[in-house]
Every structure is written in structure tokens, then in C-alpha cells.
């Protein structure tokens, strides 16, 4: 079942394109890795998909509700120093689904389930700003999971994290995908590709297809060779 279809997209800011001729689709259960060099337009593409900005041209067809989508953006200094407890931040993942700022019993149960899943339930009352980088990213992932019913979008989720935490987060994403949640991940880390079902490369060497098809290209041989 298709969730997202993009055809001949040109994306950019204030009428100035940063990437063009982008066509790809995402089906239920896919794990799509979006790769490309710095400045290729990866984050711009995600913001366009998320309707945070409009495409300059082309077509986007979405077969999901906004409330079915979870989003883990790149960490900013504001996020890293946010003055709230772990529990409050995880629960805030439900705010986009409701008209009133209070939480139902089942939402609190889902939040607790996600905190347990990512090993952060033991410090649910602790201030977010006191956590390590890896712990903070787990909190933000648990928050995204509270809103992700069909699709989870991850923008450079392991940036700045040590190798051990990076591997743990990749394992989390693999398990989540196996359970049926569709994932789109922007990454600079070629290790992330090992979990992918599909690859979208934008910029030079533009490509969209399965990981197996990507592995047969010169670009794919180079990238996948780095992961061994």
C-alpha cells in the first residue's frame, strides 16, 4: 500500500532551487534512506514532505493523515536545553492529535510503553537538560513514536552520538520497521544503509530504487563497500 508518491519535484527556498527532478515512492513497511552530499537538499526534501514548505514544482501525493506521522528532527541547542521533564516531552508527542492540552489514560500508557522500550522510564521525572546526548535522542525518539502511526521520519538521528549509541538507535529503527512502521531516514552515515529496503540519493549521482539495485551501481558499490 502506497503512503507517499513524489514526481519530478524541484525543491528549494524563496524560488531558488537546490535539487530537481526528484521522483520516488514510499510503500507501507519500507525503510527508505535518503543520502547525498552536504547541501544536496536532503533536509529541504524532508521539510517539503512534511508540508513545512512548498515544492517549487512537481507533485506530492500523501496517503496518510498528518496525525499518522512521527518526526524526529535534527537536534538544536534549544532542544538540548529544553526545560521540561522526560515524561512531559514524550507526552507532548500527542499534542498534534488533539484540541485540548491534557492527556487521556491510554495516551499516558502509550508514552510509558515507549519510554520503557527505549530504556528511559527510570528517569521519567528527570529534567531533559540533565541527560546525556544519547539519552536525549532516545527521549525525542519516544516522543516521535507517540505520533507515528504509519510513518516515522528521522533527520540525521545519530549526528554527534558515539558509536555505541549510534548502533543502539539503528537497532531500534530496524525493530520498529520490522513491526510494520514505515521509516524515512536522512543520513550521512553509510552504516544506516544496512537496514534500508530502498535508497534515494539526491544531488550528484541521483538514484532511487531498492538497496539491491543500488548495490549494483558504482555509487552503491562505493558506499556499501564502506560499511563492510
Coordinates of C-alpha atoms in Angstrom, one line a residue:
X1 CA 0.0 0.0 0.0
X2 CA 1.5 3.3 -1.1
X3 CA 2.0 6.1 1.5
X4 CA 3.8 8.7 -0.4
X5 CA 4.4 9.5 -4.1
X6 CA 6.7 12.3 -5.4
X7 CA 7.0 13.1 -9.0
X8 CA 9.5 15.5 -10.7
X9 CA 10.0 17.6 -7.6
X10 CA 12.0 20.7 -7.6
X11 CA 12.7 21.9 -4.0
X12 CA 14.3 25.0 -2.6
X13 CA 13.8 28.3 -0.8
X14 CA 12.4 31.6 -2.0
X15 CA 12.1 30.5 -5.6
X16 CA 15.7 29.2 -5.7
X17 CA 16.0 25.5 -6.3
X18 CA 18.5 23.3 -4.5
X19 CA 17.5 20.0 -6.1
X20 CA 15.3 19.0 -9.0
X21 CA 13.9 16.0 -10.9
X22 CA 13.3 14.0 -7.7
X23 CA 10.8 11.1 -8.2
X24 CA 10.3 8.3 -5.7
X25 CA 7.5 6.5 -3.8
X26 CA 7.2 5.0 -0.3
X27 CA 5.1 2.0 0.4
X28 CA 3.8 0.6 3.8
X29 CA 6.7 -1.2 5.5
X30 CA 9.5 0.4 3.5
X31 CA 12.7 1.7 5.1
X32 CA 14.0 4.5 2.9
X33 CA 17.4 6.1 3.4
X34 CA 17.9 9.5 1.8
X35 CA 21.6 10.2 1.1
X36 CA 23.6 12.8 -0.6
X37 CA 26.4 15.2 -0.1
X38 CA 26.1 18.3 2.2
X39 CA 23.9 20.9 0.5
X40 CA 22.3 18.4 -1.8
X41 CA 18.8 19.2 -0.3
X42 CA 18.1 16.3 1.9
X43 CA 16.6 18.3 4.8
X44 CA 14.9 20.6 2.4
X45 CA 13.2 17.5 0.9
X46 CA 12.0 16.3 4.3
X47 CA 10.6 19.8 5.1
X48 CA 8.8 19.7 1.8
X49 CA 7.3 16.2 2.5
X50 CA 6.3 17.4 6.0
X51 CA 4.5 20.4 4.4
X52 CA 6.8 22.8 6.3
X53 CA 7.4 24.4 2.9
X54 CA 6.0 24.0 -0.6
X55 CA 7.8 22.4 -3.6
X56 CA 8.9 24.8 -6.3
X57 CA 7.3 22.4 -8.8
X58 CA 6.3 18.8 -9.2
X59 CA 3.7 16.7 -7.4
X60 CA 3.4 15.2 -3.9
X61 CA 0.7 12.7 -3.1
X62 CA 0.2 11.7 0.5
X63 CA -1.9 8.7 1.5
X64 CA -1.7 9.2 5.3
X65 CA -3.0 11.8 7.8
X66 CA -0.7 14.3 9.4
X67 CA -1.6 12.7 12.7
X68 CA -0.2 9.3 11.4
X69 CA 3.3 10.7 11.1
X70 CA 6.1 11.0 13.7
X71 CA 9.1 13.3 13.1
X72 CA 12.5 13.3 14.8
X73 CA 14.3 16.5 13.5
X74 CA 17.9 17.3 13.8
X75 CA 18.8 18.3 17.4
X76 CA 19.2 22.0 18.0
X77 CA 20.7 23.8 21.0
X78 CA 17.1 24.8 22.1
X79 CA 16.0 21.2 22.1
X80 CA 19.1 20.1 24.0
X81 CA 18.4 22.6 26.8
X82 CA 14.7 22.3 26.9
X83 CA 13.4 22.9 30.5
X84 CA 10.9 20.0 30.8
X85 CA 10.9 16.5 32.3
X86 CA 11.4 13.4 30.2
X87 CA 7.8 12.4 30.7
X88 CA 6.5 15.8 29.6
X89 CA 8.5 15.8 26.4
X90 CA 7.4 12.3 25.5
X91 CA 3.8 13.0 26.1
X92 CA 4.0 16.2 24.0
X93 CA 4.1 13.9 21.0
X94 CA 0.3 13.6 21.3
X95 CA -0.3 17.4 21.2
X96 CA -0.7 17.4 17.4
X97 CA -3.5 14.9 17.6
X98 CA -5.8 16.8 20.0
X99 CA -7.7 20.1 20.6
X100 CA -7.1 20.2 24.4
X101 CA -3.7 20.1 26.2
X102 CA -4.5 17.3 28.6
X103 CA -3.7 13.6 28.2
X104 CA -6.0 10.6 28.3
X105 CA -5.2 7.5 30.2
X106 CA -4.4 5.5 27.1
X107 CA -2.0 8.2 25.9
X108 CA -0.1 8.0 29.2
X109 CA 0.0 4.3 28.8
X110 CA 1.5 4.5 25.3
X111 CA 4.0 7.1 26.4
X112 CA 5.1 4.8 29.3
X113 CA 5.4 1.9 26.8
X114 CA 7.6 4.0 24.5
X115 CA 9.8 5.1 27.5
X116 CA 10.2 1.5 28.6
X117 CA 11.0 0.5 25.0
X118 CA 13.9 3.0 24.8
X119 CA 15.1 2.5 28.4
X120 CA 14.2 5.9 29.7
X121 CA 11.3 5.1 32.0
X122 CA 13.7 5.0 35.0
X123 CA 14.3 8.8 34.8
X124 CA 10.9 10.0 33.5
X125 CA 10.8 12.8 36.1
X126 CA 14.3 14.0 35.4
X127 CA 14.9 17.2 33.6
X128 CA 15.7 16.7 29.9
X129 CA 18.6 19.2 30.0
X130 CA 20.4 17.0 32.5
X131 CA 20.6 14.0 30.2
X132 CA 23.4 12.8 28.0
X133 CA 23.2 13.2 24.2
X134 CA 22.2 9.6 23.7
X135 CA 19.5 9.7 26.4
X136 CA 18.1 12.9 24.9
X137 CA 17.9 11.3 21.5
X138 CA 16.0 8.3 23.0
X139 CA 13.6 10.7 24.6
X140 CA 12.9 12.5 21.3
X141 CA 12.5 9.2 19.5
X142 CA 10.0 8.0 22.1
X143 CA 8.2 11.3 21.6
X144 CA 8.1 10.8 17.8
X145 CA 6.8 7.3 18.4
X146 CA 3.8 8.7 20.2
X147 CA 2.5 10.3 17.0
X148 CA 3.9 7.7 14.5
X149 CA 1.0 5.5 13.4
X150 CA 2.1 4.8 9.8
X151 CA 5.3 6.8 9.1
X152 CA 8.4 7.8 11.1
X153 CA 10.7 10.5 9.6
X154 CA 14.2 10.7 11.1
X155 CA 16.5 13.6 10.1
X156 CA 20.2 12.7 10.9
X157 CA 19.1 10.8 14.1
X158 CA 22.7 9.8 15.1
X159 CA 24.5 13.1 14.4
X160 CA 27.0 13.7 17.2
X161 CA 26.4 10.5 19.0
X162 CA 29.1 7.9 20.0
X163 CA 29.3 4.6 18.1
X164 CA 27.6 2.5 20.8
X165 CA 24.6 4.8 21.0
X166 CA 24.5 5.1 17.2
X167 CA 24.3 1.3 16.9
X168 CA 21.6 1.1 19.5
X169 CA 19.4 3.7 17.7
X170 CA 19.9 1.8 14.4
X171 CA 18.7 -1.4 16.1
X172 CA 15.7 0.4 17.5
X173 CA 14.8 1.7 14.0
X174 CA 15.3 -1.8 12.5
X175 CA 13.0 -3.4 15.1
X176 CA 10.4 -0.6 14.7
X177 CA 10.4 -1.2 10.9
X178 CA 10.0 -5.0 11.3
X179 CA 6.9 -4.3 13.3
X180 CA 5.4 -2.6 10.3
X181 CA 6.2 1.1 10.8
X182 CA 7.4 2.8 7.6
X183 CA 10.7 4.8 8.0
X184 CA 12.3 7.6 6.1
X185 CA 15.7 8.4 7.3
X186 CA 18.1 11.2 6.2
X187 CA 21.6 10.1 6.9
X188 CA 25.3 10.9 6.2
X189 CA 26.3 7.6 7.9
X190 CA 26.6 4.8 5.4
X191 CA 26.2 2.3 8.2
X192 CA 22.5 3.2 8.2
X193 CA 22.0 1.7 4.8
X194 CA 22.3 -1.8 6.1
X195 CA 18.8 -1.6 7.4
X196 CA 17.3 0.1 4.3
X197 CA 14.9 -1.5 1.8
X198 CA 15.2 1.4 -0.5
X199 CA 17.7 4.2 -1.3
X200 CA 17.1 7.7 -2.5
X201 CA 20.3 9.6 -3.5
X202 CA 19.9 13.3 -4.4
X203 CA 22.4 15.7 -5.8
X204 CA 25.1 14.2 -8.0
X205 CA 24.6 10.5 -8.7
X206 CA 20.8 10.8 -8.3
X207 CA 19.2 7.4 -7.7
X208 CA 16.0 5.8 -6.4
X209 CA 15.5 2.1 -6.1
X210 CA 15.9 -0.9 -3.8
X211 CA 19.1 -1.4 -1.8
X212 CA 19.9 -4.4 -4.1
X213 CA 19.6 -2.2 -7.2
X214 CA 21.7 0.5 -5.5
X215 CA 24.4 -2.1 -4.7
X216 CA 24.9 -2.7 -8.4
X217 CA 25.7 0.9 -9.2
X218 CA 29.1 2.5 -9.0
X219 CA 27.9 4.8 -6.3
X220 CA 26.4 1.9 -4.4
X221 CA 29.5 -0.2 -4.6
X222 CA 31.5 2.6 -3.1
X223 CA 29.0 3.4 -0.3
X224 CA 28.2 -0.2 0.6
X225 CA 31.8 -1.1 0.4
X226 CA 32.5 1.4 3.2
X227 CA 30.0 -0.3 5.5
X228 CA 31.9 -3.7 5.5

